[in-house]
Amino acid sequence: MRKYIHIIAHTILFLSTSSIAFGQEKNTNDPDASLKEMLYNKYKKEVRSYDKNDFDALFFQFFEKQNAETVLTKDEFYTYTIKIAIYSEKLGLLYKDQKAEAEKTKQEWFARSYQDYLNSKKH
């Protein structure tokens, strides 16, 4: 019985260490990953209740502000991009035949970088 408990303890330790290591590896690729994840969790329920008109207004507002003379803050930029990603995810849930395309679109919006946005404003 002790040997069995010992094996289980080592397995749990290994799995928890592995998940921590993989989680850190994911975050090192994107310095803003934790902010994006926080915004995703904050707005997921709200955006999933959007209808097409709400989404169109959000999308239009984002592109207006992105192309304006002023510069969006990091929080503003990611709030827009993550909300758009969540809506893409919603479409994949509603239309099963478009799930793969919706997931790809979601990932593209999640991958947007504030630094790239700032660099585009310099030109």
PDB file of C-alpha atoms in Angstrom:
ATOM      1  CA  MET A   1       0.000   0.000   0.000  1.00  0.00           C
ATOM      2  CA  ARG A   2       2.843   2.419   0.838  1.00  0.00           C
ATOM      3  CA  LYS A   3       4.491   1.682  -2.499  1.00  0.00           C
ATOM      4  CA  TYR A   4       1.215   2.425  -4.303  1.00  0.00           C
ATOM      5  CA  ILE A   5       0.791   5.764  -2.488  1.00  0.00           C
ATOM      6  CA  HIS A   6       4.425   6.622  -3.253  1.00  0.00           C
ATOM      7  CA  ILE A   7       3.880   5.980  -6.985  1.00  0.00           C
ATOM      8  CA  ILE A   8       0.721   8.108  -6.998  1.00  0.00           C
ATOM      9  CA  ALA A   9       2.521  10.944  -5.196  1.00  0.00           C
ATOM     10  CA  HIS A  10       5.354  10.915  -7.756  1.00  0.00           C
ATOM     11  CA  THR A  11       2.874  10.839 -10.630  1.00  0.00           C
ATOM     12  CA  ILE A  12       0.972  13.823  -9.239  1.00  0.00           C
ATOM     13  CA  LEU A  13       4.201  15.716  -8.668  1.00  0.00           C
ATOM     14  CA  PHE A  14       5.382  14.973 -12.219  1.00  0.00           C
ATOM     15  CA  LEU A  15       2.089  16.045 -13.779  1.00  0.00           C
ATOM     16  CA  SER A  16       1.878  19.261 -11.797  1.00  0.00           C
ATOM     17  CA  THR A  17       5.502  20.111 -12.592  1.00  0.00           C
ATOM     18  CA  SER A  18       4.938  19.344 -16.271  1.00  0.00           C
ATOM     19  CA  SER A  19       1.855  21.527 -16.488  1.00  0.00           C
ATOM     20  CA  ILE A  20       3.686  24.395 -14.776  1.00  0.00           C
ATOM     21  CA  ALA A  21       6.622  24.061 -17.164  1.00  0.00           C
ATOM     22  CA  PHE A  22       4.381  23.915 -20.224  1.00  0.00           C
ATOM     23  CA  GLY A  23       2.370  26.882 -18.982  1.00  0.00           C
ATOM     24  CA  GLN A  24       5.508  28.940 -18.527  1.00  0.00           C
ATOM     25  CA  GLU A  25       6.781  27.962 -21.952  1.00  0.00           C
ATOM     26  CA  LYS A  26       3.536  29.171 -23.507  1.00  0.00           C
ATOM     27  CA  ASN A  27       3.795  32.495 -21.687  1.00  0.00           C
ATOM     28  CA  THR A  28       7.416  33.124 -22.666  1.00  0.00           C
ATOM     29  CA  ASN A  29       6.460  33.190 -26.347  1.00  0.00           C
ATOM     30  CA  ASP A  30       3.997  36.029 -25.798  1.00  0.00           C
ATOM     31  CA  PRO A  31       4.844  38.588 -23.128  1.00  0.00           C
ATOM     32  CA  ASP A  32       1.193  39.719 -23.084  1.00  0.00           C
ATOM     33  CA  ALA A  33      -0.345  36.232 -22.757  1.00  0.00           C
ATOM     34  CA  SER A  34      -1.482  36.729 -19.152  1.00  0.00           C
ATOM     35  CA  LEU A  35      -3.204  40.030 -20.019  1.00  0.00           C
ATOM     36  CA  LYS A  36      -4.933  38.404 -22.984  1.00  0.00           C
ATOM     37  CA  GLU A  37      -6.083  35.479 -20.870  1.00  0.00           C
ATOM     38  CA  MET A  38      -7.382  37.830 -18.169  1.00  0.00           C
ATOM     39  CA  LEU A  39      -9.355  39.835 -20.749  1.00  0.00           C
ATOM     40  CA  TYR A  40     -10.667  36.634 -22.316  1.00  0.00           C
ATOM     41  CA  ASN A  41     -12.004  35.456 -18.967  1.00  0.00           C
ATOM     42  CA  LYS A  42     -13.403  38.901 -18.172  1.00  0.00           C
ATOM     43  CA  TYR A  43     -15.306  39.375 -21.453  1.00  0.00           C
ATOM     44  CA  LYS A  44     -16.158  35.815 -22.520  1.00  0.00           C
ATOM     45  CA  LYS A  45     -19.703  35.794 -21.141  1.00  0.00           C
ATOM     46  CA  GLU A  46     -20.457  39.348 -22.313  1.00  0.00           C
ATOM     47  CA  VAL A  47     -19.270  38.820 -25.890  1.00  0.00           C
ATOM     48  CA  ARG A  48     -21.005  35.467 -26.268  1.00  0.00           C
ATOM     49  CA  SER A  49     -24.290  37.359 -25.774  1.00  0.00           C
ATOM     50  CA  TYR A  50     -23.490  39.770 -28.642  1.00  0.00           C
ATOM     51  CA  ASP A  51     -25.665  39.704 -31.710  1.00  0.00           C
ATOM     52  CA  LYS A  52     -24.344  40.547 -35.170  1.00  0.00           C
ATOM     53  CA  ASN A  53     -25.092  44.276 -34.746  1.00  0.00           C
ATOM     54  CA  ASP A  54     -23.135  44.435 -31.478  1.00  0.00           C
ATOM     55  CA  PHE A  55     -20.198  42.712 -33.119  1.00  0.00           C
ATOM     56  CA  ASP A  56     -20.310  44.914 -36.223  1.00  0.00           C
ATOM     57  CA  ALA A  57     -20.274  48.022 -34.007  1.00  0.00           C
ATOM     58  CA  LEU A  58     -17.312  46.668 -32.017  1.00  0.00           C
ATOM     59  CA  PHE A  59     -15.398  45.738 -35.161  1.00  0.00           C
ATOM     60  CA  PHE A  60     -16.044  49.112 -36.840  1.00  0.00           C
ATOM     61  CA  GLN A  61     -15.088  51.014 -33.687  1.00  0.00           C
ATOM     62  CA  PHE A  62     -11.830  49.045 -33.390  1.00  0.00           C
ATOM     63  CA  PHE A  63     -10.768  49.835 -36.938  1.00  0.00           C
ATOM     64  CA  GLU A  64     -11.750  53.495 -36.584  1.00  0.00           C
ATOM     65  CA  LYS A  65      -9.657  53.844 -33.424  1.00  0.00           C
ATOM     66  CA  GLN A  66      -6.795  51.790 -34.843  1.00  0.00           C
ATOM     67  CA  ASN A  67      -6.560  54.093 -37.851  1.00  0.00           C
ATOM     68  CA  ALA A  68      -7.003  57.336 -35.892  1.00  0.00           C
ATOM     69  CA  GLU A  69      -4.175  59.688 -34.990  1.00  0.00           C
ATOM     70  CA  THR A  70      -4.317  58.718 -31.324  1.00  0.00           C
ATOM     71  CA  VAL A  71      -2.702  55.544 -30.056  1.00  0.00           C
ATOM     72  CA  LEU A  72      -4.706  52.894 -28.222  1.00  0.00           C
ATOM     73  CA  THR A  73      -3.385  51.803 -24.860  1.00  0.00           C
ATOM     74  CA  LYS A  74      -2.302  48.190 -24.483  1.00  0.00           C
ATOM     75  CA  ASP A  75      -5.488  47.411 -22.524  1.00  0.00           C
ATOM     76  CA  GLU A  76      -7.691  49.072 -25.140  1.00  0.00           C
ATOM     77  CA  PHE A  77      -5.954  47.284 -28.017  1.00  0.00           C
ATOM     78  CA  TYR A  78      -6.200  43.863 -26.407  1.00  0.00           C
ATOM     79  CA  THR A  79      -9.776  44.435 -25.220  1.00  0.00           C
ATOM     80  CA  TYR A  80     -10.808  44.881 -28.845  1.00  0.00           C
ATOM     81  CA  THR A  81      -8.751  42.019 -30.255  1.00  0.00           C
ATOM     82  CA  ILE A  82      -9.761  39.554 -27.537  1.00  0.00           C
ATOM     83  CA  LYS A  83     -13.436  40.473 -27.842  1.00  0.00           C
ATOM     84  CA  ILE A  84     -13.208  39.856 -31.593  1.00  0.00           C
ATOM     85  CA  ALA A  85     -11.496  36.521 -30.884  1.00  0.00           C
ATOM     86  CA  ILE A  86     -14.281  35.544 -28.480  1.00  0.00           C
ATOM     87  CA  TYR A  87     -16.934  36.384 -31.057  1.00  0.00           C
ATOM     88  CA  SER A  88     -15.090  34.237 -33.597  1.00  0.00           C
ATOM     89  CA  GLU A  89     -15.130  31.422 -31.070  1.00  0.00           C
ATOM     90  CA  LYS A  90     -18.881  31.942 -30.614  1.00  0.00           C
ATOM     91  CA  LEU A  91     -19.441  31.542 -34.354  1.00  0.00           C
ATOM     92  CA  GLY A  92     -17.601  28.228 -34.254  1.00  0.00           C
ATOM     93  CA  LEU A  93     -19.915  27.060 -31.487  1.00  0.00           C
ATOM     94  CA  LEU A  94     -23.027  28.158 -33.380  1.00  0.00           C
ATOM     95  CA  TYR A  95     -22.016  26.863 -36.805  1.00  0.00           C
ATOM     96  CA  LYS A  96     -20.354  23.484 -36.381  1.00  0.00           C
ATOM     97  CA  ASP A  97     -19.402  23.293 -40.080  1.00  0.00           C
ATOM     98  CA  GLN A  98     -17.317  26.459 -39.620  1.00  0.00           C
ATOM     99  CA  LYS A  99     -15.689  25.436 -36.329  1.00  0.00           C
ATOM    100  CA  ALA A 100     -12.166  24.971 -37.754  1.00  0.00           C
ATOM    101  CA  GLU A 101     -12.232  28.295 -39.583  1.00  0.00           C
ATOM    102  CA  ALA A 102     -13.628  30.077 -36.527  1.00  0.00           C
ATOM    103  CA  GLU A 103     -10.906  28.578 -34.319  1.00  0.00           C
ATOM    104  CA  LYS A 104      -8.244  29.721 -36.793  1.00  0.00           C
ATOM    105  CA  THR A 105      -9.699  33.232 -36.798  1.00  0.00           C
ATOM    106  CA  LYS A 106      -9.834  33.241 -32.995  1.00  0.00           C
ATOM    107  CA  GLN A 107      -6.152  32.252 -32.809  1.00  0.00           C
ATOM    108  CA  GLU A 108      -5.195  34.953 -35.318  1.00  0.00           C
ATOM    109  CA  TRP A 109      -6.888  37.616 -33.183  1.00  0.00           C
ATOM    110  CA  PHE A 110      -5.309  36.209 -30.030  1.00  0.00           C
ATOM    111  CA  ALA A 111      -1.905  36.338 -31.737  1.00  0.00           C
ATOM    112  CA  ARG A 112      -2.144  40.051 -32.495  1.00  0.00           C
ATOM    113  CA  SER A 113       0.658  41.975 -30.867  1.00  0.00           C
ATOM    114  CA  TYR A 114       0.480  45.387 -29.256  1.00  0.00           C
ATOM    115  CA  GLN A 115       4.101  45.962 -30.203  1.00  0.00           C
ATOM    116  CA  ASP A 116       3.283  45.304 -33.875  1.00  0.00           C
ATOM    117  CA  TYR A 117       0.403  47.766 -33.576  1.00  0.00           C
ATOM    118  CA  LEU A 118       2.724  50.411 -32.112  1.00  0.00           C
ATOM    119  CA  ASN A 119       5.263  49.778 -34.854  1.00  0.00           C
ATOM    120  CA  SER A 120       2.556  50.288 -37.485  1.00  0.00           C
ATOM    121  CA  LYS A 121       1.667  53.662 -35.914  1.00  0.00           C
ATOM    122  CA  LYS A 122       5.240  54.914 -36.357  1.00  0.00           C
ATOM    123  CA  HIS A 123       4.997  54.801 -40.149  1.00  0.00           C
TER     124      HIS A 123
END
